Every structure is written in structure tokens, then in C-alpha cells.
XYZ file of C-alpha atoms in Angstrom:
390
model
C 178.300 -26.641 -88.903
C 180.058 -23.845 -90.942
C 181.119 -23.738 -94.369
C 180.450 -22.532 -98.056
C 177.189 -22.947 -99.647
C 177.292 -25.402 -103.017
C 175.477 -24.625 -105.830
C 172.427 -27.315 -106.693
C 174.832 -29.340 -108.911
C 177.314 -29.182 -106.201
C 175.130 -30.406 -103.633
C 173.970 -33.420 -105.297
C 177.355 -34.427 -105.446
C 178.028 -33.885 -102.248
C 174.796 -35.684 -100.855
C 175.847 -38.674 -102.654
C 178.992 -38.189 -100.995
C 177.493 -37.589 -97.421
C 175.780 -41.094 -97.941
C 178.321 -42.829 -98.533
C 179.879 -41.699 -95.380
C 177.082 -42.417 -93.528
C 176.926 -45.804 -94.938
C 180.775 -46.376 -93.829
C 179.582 -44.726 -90.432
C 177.105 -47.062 -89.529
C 178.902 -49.889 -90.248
C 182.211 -48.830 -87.925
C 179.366 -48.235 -84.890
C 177.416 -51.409 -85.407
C 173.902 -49.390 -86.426
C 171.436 -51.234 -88.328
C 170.024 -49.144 -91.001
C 168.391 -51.173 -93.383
C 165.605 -52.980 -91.090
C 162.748 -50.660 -91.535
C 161.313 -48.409 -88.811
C 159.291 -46.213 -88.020
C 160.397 -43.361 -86.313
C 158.237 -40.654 -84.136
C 159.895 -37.539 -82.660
C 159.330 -34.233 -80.757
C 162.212 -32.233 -79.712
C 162.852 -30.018 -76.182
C 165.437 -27.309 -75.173
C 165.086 -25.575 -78.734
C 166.493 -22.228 -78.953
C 166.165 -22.167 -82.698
C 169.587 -20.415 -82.989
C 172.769 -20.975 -80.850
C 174.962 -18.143 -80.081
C 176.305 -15.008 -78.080
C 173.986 -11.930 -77.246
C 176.187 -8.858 -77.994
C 174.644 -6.543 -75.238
C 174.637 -9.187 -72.899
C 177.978 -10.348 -73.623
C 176.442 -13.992 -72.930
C 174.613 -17.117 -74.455
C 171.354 -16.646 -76.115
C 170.270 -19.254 -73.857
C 171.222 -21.823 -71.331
C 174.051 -23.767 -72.145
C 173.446 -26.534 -69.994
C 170.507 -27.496 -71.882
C 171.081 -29.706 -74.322
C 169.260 -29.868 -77.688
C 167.156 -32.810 -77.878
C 165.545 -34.353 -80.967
C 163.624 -37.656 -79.560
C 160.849 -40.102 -79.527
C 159.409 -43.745 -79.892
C 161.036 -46.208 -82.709
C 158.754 -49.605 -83.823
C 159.661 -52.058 -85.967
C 158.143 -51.663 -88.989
C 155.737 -54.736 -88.780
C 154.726 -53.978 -85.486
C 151.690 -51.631 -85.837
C 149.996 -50.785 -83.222
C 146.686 -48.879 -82.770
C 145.741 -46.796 -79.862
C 143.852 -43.669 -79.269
C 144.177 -40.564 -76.389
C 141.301 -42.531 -74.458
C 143.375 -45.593 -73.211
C 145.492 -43.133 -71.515
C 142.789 -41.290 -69.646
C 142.387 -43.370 -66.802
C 145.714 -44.429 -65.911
C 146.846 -40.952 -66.349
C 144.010 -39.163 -64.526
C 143.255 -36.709 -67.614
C 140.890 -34.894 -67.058
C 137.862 -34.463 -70.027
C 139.380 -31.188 -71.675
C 142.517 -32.791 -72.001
C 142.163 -33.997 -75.400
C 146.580 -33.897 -76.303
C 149.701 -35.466 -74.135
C 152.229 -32.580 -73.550
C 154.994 -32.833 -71.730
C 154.728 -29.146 -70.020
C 151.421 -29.357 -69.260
C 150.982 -33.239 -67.943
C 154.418 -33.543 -66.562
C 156.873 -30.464 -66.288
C 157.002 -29.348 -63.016
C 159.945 -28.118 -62.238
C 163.628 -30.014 -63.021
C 164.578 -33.333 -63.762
C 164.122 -34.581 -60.084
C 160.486 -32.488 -59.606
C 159.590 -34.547 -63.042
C 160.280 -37.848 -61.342
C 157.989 -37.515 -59.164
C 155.074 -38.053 -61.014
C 153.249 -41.041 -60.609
C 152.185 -40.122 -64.237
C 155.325 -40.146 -65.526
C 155.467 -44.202 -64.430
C 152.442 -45.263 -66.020
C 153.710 -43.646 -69.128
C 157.173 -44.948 -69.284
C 155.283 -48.583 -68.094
C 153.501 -48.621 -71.255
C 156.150 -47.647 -73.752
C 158.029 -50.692 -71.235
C 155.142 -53.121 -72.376
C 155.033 -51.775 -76.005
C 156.577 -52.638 -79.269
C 157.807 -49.323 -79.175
C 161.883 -48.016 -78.201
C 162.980 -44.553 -77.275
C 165.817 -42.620 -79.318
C 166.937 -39.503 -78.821
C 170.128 -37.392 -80.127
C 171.362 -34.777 -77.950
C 173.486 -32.233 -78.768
C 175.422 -30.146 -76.154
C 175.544 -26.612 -77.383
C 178.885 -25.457 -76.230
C 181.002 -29.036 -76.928
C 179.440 -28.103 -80.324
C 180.677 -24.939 -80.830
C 184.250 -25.337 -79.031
C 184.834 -28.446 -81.502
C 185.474 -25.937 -84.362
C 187.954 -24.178 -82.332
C 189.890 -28.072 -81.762
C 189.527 -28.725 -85.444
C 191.032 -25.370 -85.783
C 193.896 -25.770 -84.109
C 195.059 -29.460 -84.701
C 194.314 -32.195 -87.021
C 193.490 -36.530 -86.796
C 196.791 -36.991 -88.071
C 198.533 -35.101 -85.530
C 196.575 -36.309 -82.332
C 197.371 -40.175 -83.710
C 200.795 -39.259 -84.322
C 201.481 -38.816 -80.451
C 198.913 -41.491 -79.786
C 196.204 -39.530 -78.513
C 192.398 -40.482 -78.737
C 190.692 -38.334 -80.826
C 187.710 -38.220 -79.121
C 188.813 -37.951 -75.650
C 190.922 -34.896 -76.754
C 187.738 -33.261 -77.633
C 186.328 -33.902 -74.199
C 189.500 -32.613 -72.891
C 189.265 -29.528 -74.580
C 185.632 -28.561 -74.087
C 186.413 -29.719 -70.028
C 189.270 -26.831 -70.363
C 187.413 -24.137 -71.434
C 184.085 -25.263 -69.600
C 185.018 -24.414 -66.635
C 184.948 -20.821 -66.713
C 181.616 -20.391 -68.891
C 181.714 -16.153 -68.171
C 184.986 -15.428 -69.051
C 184.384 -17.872 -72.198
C 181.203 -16.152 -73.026
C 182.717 -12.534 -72.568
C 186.033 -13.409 -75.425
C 183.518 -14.679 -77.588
C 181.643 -11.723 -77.954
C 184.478 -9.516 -78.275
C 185.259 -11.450 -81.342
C 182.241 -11.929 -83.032
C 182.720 -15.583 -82.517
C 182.527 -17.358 -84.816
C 183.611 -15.345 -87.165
C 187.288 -14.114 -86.072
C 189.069 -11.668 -88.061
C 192.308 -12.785 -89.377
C 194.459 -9.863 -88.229
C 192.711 -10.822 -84.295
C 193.362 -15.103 -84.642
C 196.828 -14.535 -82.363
C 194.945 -12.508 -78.964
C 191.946 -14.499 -79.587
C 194.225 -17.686 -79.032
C 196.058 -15.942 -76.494
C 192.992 -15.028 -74.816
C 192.033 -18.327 -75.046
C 195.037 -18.929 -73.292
C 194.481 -17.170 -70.416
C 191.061 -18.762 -69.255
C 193.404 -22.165 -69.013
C 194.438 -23.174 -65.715
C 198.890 -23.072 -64.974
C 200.851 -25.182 -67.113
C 202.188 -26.727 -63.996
C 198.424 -28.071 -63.355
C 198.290 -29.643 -66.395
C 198.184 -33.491 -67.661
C 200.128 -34.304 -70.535
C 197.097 -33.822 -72.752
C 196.119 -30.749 -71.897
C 199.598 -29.668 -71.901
C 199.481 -30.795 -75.736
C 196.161 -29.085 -76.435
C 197.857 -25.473 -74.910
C 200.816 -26.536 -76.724
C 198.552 -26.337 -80.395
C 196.457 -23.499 -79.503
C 199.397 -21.371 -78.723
C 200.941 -22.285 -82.412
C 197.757 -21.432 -84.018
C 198.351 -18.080 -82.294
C 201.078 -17.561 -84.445
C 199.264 -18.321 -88.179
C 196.803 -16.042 -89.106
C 194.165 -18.666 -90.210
C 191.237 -20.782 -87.873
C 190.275 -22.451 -90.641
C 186.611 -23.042 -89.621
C 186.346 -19.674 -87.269
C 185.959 -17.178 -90.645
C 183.814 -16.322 -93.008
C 180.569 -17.206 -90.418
C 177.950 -15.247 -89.278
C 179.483 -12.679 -86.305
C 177.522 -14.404 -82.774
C 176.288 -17.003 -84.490
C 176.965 -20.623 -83.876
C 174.352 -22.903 -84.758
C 171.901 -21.492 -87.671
C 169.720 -24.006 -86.699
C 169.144 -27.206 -85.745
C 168.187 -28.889 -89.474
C 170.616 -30.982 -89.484
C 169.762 -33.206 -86.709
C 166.339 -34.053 -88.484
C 168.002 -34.890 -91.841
C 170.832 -37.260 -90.237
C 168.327 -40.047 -89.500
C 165.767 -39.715 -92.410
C 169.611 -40.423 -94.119
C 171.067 -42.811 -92.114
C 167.560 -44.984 -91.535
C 166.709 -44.242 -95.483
C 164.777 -47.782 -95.505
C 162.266 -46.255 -92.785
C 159.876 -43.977 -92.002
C 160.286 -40.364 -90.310
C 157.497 -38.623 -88.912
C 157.875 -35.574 -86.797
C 156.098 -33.015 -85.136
C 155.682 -29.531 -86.938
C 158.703 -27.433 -86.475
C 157.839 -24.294 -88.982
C 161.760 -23.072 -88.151
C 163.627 -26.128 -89.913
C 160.903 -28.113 -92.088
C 160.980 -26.413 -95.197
C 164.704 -26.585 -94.840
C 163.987 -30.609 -94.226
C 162.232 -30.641 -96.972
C 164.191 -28.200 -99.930
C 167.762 -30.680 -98.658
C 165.878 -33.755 -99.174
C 164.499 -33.163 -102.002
C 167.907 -32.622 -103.974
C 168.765 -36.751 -102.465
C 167.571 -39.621 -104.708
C 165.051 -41.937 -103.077
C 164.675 -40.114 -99.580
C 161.694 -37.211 -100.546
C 159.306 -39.396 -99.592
C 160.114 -41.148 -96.128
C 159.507 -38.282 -93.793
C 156.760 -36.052 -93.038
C 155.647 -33.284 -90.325
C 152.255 -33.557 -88.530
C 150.611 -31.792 -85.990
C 151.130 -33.461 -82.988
C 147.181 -33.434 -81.816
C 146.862 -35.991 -84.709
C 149.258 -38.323 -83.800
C 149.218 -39.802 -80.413
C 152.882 -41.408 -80.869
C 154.229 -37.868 -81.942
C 152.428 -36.587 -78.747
C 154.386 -39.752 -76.338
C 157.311 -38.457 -78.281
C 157.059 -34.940 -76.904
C 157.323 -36.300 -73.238
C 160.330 -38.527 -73.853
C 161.768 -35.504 -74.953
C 161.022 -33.249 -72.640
C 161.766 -35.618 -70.226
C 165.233 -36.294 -71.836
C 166.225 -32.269 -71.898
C 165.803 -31.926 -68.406
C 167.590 -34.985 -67.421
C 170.598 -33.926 -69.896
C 170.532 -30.243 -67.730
C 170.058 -31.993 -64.541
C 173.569 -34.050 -65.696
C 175.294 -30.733 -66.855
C 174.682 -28.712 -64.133
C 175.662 -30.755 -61.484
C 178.583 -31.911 -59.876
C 179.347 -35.463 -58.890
C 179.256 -34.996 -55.650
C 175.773 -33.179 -55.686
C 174.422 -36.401 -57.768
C 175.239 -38.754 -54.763
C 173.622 -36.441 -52.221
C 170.837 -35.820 -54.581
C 170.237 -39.700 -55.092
C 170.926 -40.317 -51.154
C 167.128 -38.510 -51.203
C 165.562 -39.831 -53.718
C 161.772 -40.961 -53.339
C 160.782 -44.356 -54.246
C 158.457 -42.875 -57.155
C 162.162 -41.225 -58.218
C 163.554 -44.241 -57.946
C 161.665 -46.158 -60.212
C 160.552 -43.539 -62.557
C 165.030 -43.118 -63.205
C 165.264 -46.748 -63.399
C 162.444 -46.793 -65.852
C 164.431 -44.260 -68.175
C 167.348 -46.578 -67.507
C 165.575 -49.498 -68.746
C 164.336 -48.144 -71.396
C 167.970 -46.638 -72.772
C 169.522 -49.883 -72.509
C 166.921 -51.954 -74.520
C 166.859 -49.374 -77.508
C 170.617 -49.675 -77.402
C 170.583 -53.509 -76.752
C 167.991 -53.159 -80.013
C 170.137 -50.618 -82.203
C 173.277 -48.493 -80.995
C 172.244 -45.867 -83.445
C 168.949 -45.072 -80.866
C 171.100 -43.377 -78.991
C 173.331 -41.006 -80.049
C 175.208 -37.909 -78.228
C 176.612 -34.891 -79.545
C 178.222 -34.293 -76.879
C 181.758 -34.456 -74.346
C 182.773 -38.295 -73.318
C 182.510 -36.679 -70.089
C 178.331 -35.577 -70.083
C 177.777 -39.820 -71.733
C 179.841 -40.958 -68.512
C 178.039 -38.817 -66.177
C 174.665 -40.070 -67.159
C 175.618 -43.916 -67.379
C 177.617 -43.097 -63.785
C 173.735 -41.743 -62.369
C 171.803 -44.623 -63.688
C 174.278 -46.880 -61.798
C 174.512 -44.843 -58.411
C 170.747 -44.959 -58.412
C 170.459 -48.896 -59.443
C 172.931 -49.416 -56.352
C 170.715 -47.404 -54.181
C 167.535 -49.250 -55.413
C 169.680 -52.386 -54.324
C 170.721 -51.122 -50.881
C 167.217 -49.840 -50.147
């Protein structure tokens, strides 16, 4: 997310680089990326830039909300040809309705208001019946951010040498600091997170510190995790926490577009306009051999799939703030009430997640805590074993 910018030559090297990692990626997870697709996608929750508001001494924007780049997926041979009028009827659209958008067919109110709209089920029904699969990547702000503190403060090595798992330790951490968002919010302004001046790295850890709950509280893992921050209170280097913008923690969200026109090279990209990242898009990809030319940005009014895009999307950002802001205990009460519209509408979304994975596990993909991915598989269930009661 942070880091020094390359000069041209640089770059190239380092794209060819990137590639190859990506390569060795997708064959560790299982992802298929040289059958060809083609990809459509809209994105929701998109704050353009992540980080603190000095005044306010808080977010820019709601944490909770996960960024979410998303859409419909086809196989490459299986073309399909359909037009804004087959979806008048079934949808009720009125005649000066002449685009699908999610905030003005379907957006009313949260994740459970969305669900219960009758239109939402004939659309999900017909992507059900289509060639097509959803995909989304979602990327949970503050797990995004707090990640450069972990990498920070320990390294791979170190978590395998007391047989930790890497992963989980970085749900661990975020769940530490996560659960006192002010106080978190407050320290990093006072810092100028993420850019923390070397003579301040030892109160900012010990301030850090101080938001964590008694040592006597503590599992061994968190109890490690204090453990590392509290020695990286005593160097005077965070080695990705310097030399960044002051309040700033995500620039943008570029990067999420150019992972799958890299990782899918063999496919094709299109997504809606986005005038903050595309020319970035475009000046990165055109410094990678044989990847120019297998994306492109189109307004969504010309492009019904782009437009069916936009409501998986939206659709998807308020069900990832629905899981983040809500405790376990609220989700059972919450599904206890659940219409029968709900109901199938959720087990709809359900459906459709577990074919795209069954399809390709690189559909789905989180940027996010273990913790927010177990939630949202724990929902679907709850709700499939009220459907079943019911």
C-alpha cells in the first residue's frame, strides 16, 4: 500500500516480478487463470481515499463499509445477448427508466431493507439461470491499514518460528485494536498516521498499548502480539509507518482493478467509468507486456452487464456493513425475523457465492480479517437452518 516510487525502468522490472508472484499465487489457492473470461464490474462503498480527518480526529468515512469492486463473470464462449427491455416487466420499470442502478431500483435502506425487494429476486433469479457468476473483492478499510502496523512490528519468520498462523495473527491483531474504533481513531491522528515520526515510534507503540485489554485477559497470541509491539517501542523504525502521506492510508483504490486484469491476463476486463483510478489503470498497464489491451472503461448506460454489475455490488457493500456492524448475537435475533422474501433473496446471494467459488476460488476474494469471512459464511448458514426449520 506504501512504499517508494520506481522509476519507468524500475517498474518494468518489478511488474515482471509482480507476475510472477501472481502466477505462484494462483497456483497455491487453486485459481484458474488461464480459461478466458469475461469480466464485468461496478464497485460500492468508494470513498476514493482512506484515512483520518484531522479536525475531526476520525475516519474520512465509515469504517464498517467495506470497499467493494464486483460484478458478473461468463465464460468466454458463452455470449449472451440481452437488452434493458427483458427486464422491464419482471422488474416493474417504469418507461423513463432506461438504466439498472442499484440506488435507485433497489437501495432502500440497509442490507435487511434491500432484501426485501421482490425486485431484488427476480434479478438474482436471472443471473441464477444465466451463464453468468458473481465476483467481488472486498477490502475492509481498517484490517487494511492496521496490517502495516503487524508487518511493522513482526515478521513470517518469527510468527512460524513459535508456530503461529500467519493469517490468523492478523485477524488477531486487527480484533485487538477493533474494538475500541475512537480511541484508535483519536492516536492516529495525533500521529499523522501513517506517517510516524521516528523520534514518536516508542509512545505511538505505547499508546498502542494502552487501547489493549490487561495482560491477564489475554490468550497466548495476543499475549505474543503485545509482547512484539512493545519491542518495536524500543527501535526507532516502523518500517512501513514513514515516509507516507500524514492521514493518509489508502491513495486510492487502483490497485484492486489492476490485480485481476493481472491475475486473469487471458480474459477480458470491462468496467464501469471510474474518472478517480482509470487513467492510473491505464498509465500501470501500459508499462506490462501483453495486458494494454484486455481491459476497458464504459459508461455503464451502454452496457447492461456493467449496469447488473452495479447492483451486485451495491448489494454486496451493504451486506459486508450489515456483517461488520453487528454482533453475533444481533444476527440470530435479526434472522429469527426475517421475511420469507429475506429469506430467499439471502439464500439467493448464498447460492450464488458458492457456485462462483465451486466455479473458480479466485471469484471471491476478501481483503479482509478471518473473522468478517467467518461471520458471513456463519449468516448464510443460520439463515439456511432457519429456511429449514420454517
Amino acid at each position: 500500500m506504501y512504499g517508494r516510487v520506481y522509476s519507468m525502468d524500475e517498474e518494468k522490472g518489478m511488474n515482471t516480478l509482480v507476475s510472477m508472484q501472481q502466477q505462484e499465487f494462483c497456483n497455491l489457492w487453486g485459481i484458474n487463470n488461464q480459461k478466458k473470461y469475461v469480466f464485468y464490474y461496478d464497485e460500492s462503498n468508494n470513498c476514493r481515499k482512506f484515512g483520518v480527518n484531522d479536525s475531526k480526529k476520525q475516519f474520512n468515512t465509515d469504517y464498517a463499509a467495506d470497499f467493494v469492486l464486483a460484478g458478473l463473470v461468463r465464460k468466454d464462449t458463452d455470449a449472451i445477448n440481452i437488452s434493458l427491455e427483458e427486464f422491464r416487466k419482471p422488474l416493474k420499470l417504469q418507461k423513463n427508466v432506461d438504466e439498472i442502478k442499484f440506488k435507485n431500483l433497489y437501495a432502500k435502506g440497509d442490507f435487511l431493507q434491500c432484501v426485501k425487494e421482490r425486485r431484488l429476486f427476480e434479478t438474482l433469479s436471472w443471473i441464477d439461470k444465466s451463464p453468468f457468476y458473481i465476483h467481488y473483492t472486498n477490502v475492509n478499510n481498517l484490517f487494511y491499514t492496521l496490517v502495516e502496523i503487524f508487518d511493522s512490528i513482526v515478521t513470517p519468520d518469527e510468527i512460524n518460528e513459535f508456530r503461529y498462523d500467519y493469517f490468523e495473527m492478523k485477524n488477531i491483531f486487527y480484533c485487538m485494536l477493533n474494538g475500541k474504533p475512537d480511541e484508535l481513531q483519536r492516536l492516529m491522528a495525533k500521529y499523522k498516521y501513517p506517517n510516524i515520526h521516528q523520534e514518536d515510534v516508542e509512545v505511538f507503540c505505547n499508546d498502542l498499548l494502552l487501547l489493549l485489554r490487561s495482560r491477564k485477559e489475554m490468550t497466548e497470541e495476543e499475549k505474543f502480539l503485545a509482547g512484539m509491539l512493545a519491542r518495536a517501542s524500543k527501535s526507532d523504525k516502523l518500517v512501513f509507518l514513514h515516509d507516507n502521506d500524514n492521514y493518509i492510508m489508502q491513495e486510492n483504490y487502483a490497485e484492486f482493478y489492476i490485480d485481476p486484469i493481472r491475475k486473469y491476463q487471458n480474459s477480458t476486463h470491462i468496467f464501469d467509468e471510474e474518472p478517480a483510478v482509470q487513467d492510473i489503470v491505464k498509465n500501470q498497464m501500459a508499462l506490462e507486456e501483453n495486458m494494454a489491451d484486455n481491459f476497458k472503461f464504459v459508461k455503464s448506460e451502454t452496457d447492461i452487464f456493467v449496469q447488473l454489475s452495479d447492483v451486485i455490488a451495491g448489494l454486496l457493500g451493504k451486506l459486508f456493513k450489515y456483517i461488520n456492524s453487528k454482533s453475533r448475537n444481533q444476527l440470530r435475533r435479526d434472522i429469527r425475523s426475517l421475511s420469507e422474501i429475506q429469506v430467499d433473496n439471502i439464500l439467493l446471494i448464498h447460492k450464488l457465492r458458492m457456485e462462483a467459488d465451486l466455479e473458480n476460488p479466485g471469484f471471491l476474494c476478501s481483503v479482509a480479517p478471518l473473522d468478517e469471512v467467518r461471520i458471513l459464511n456463519s449468516f448464510f448458514e443460520m439463515v439456511k437452518n432457519r429456511a429449514v426449520v420454517k
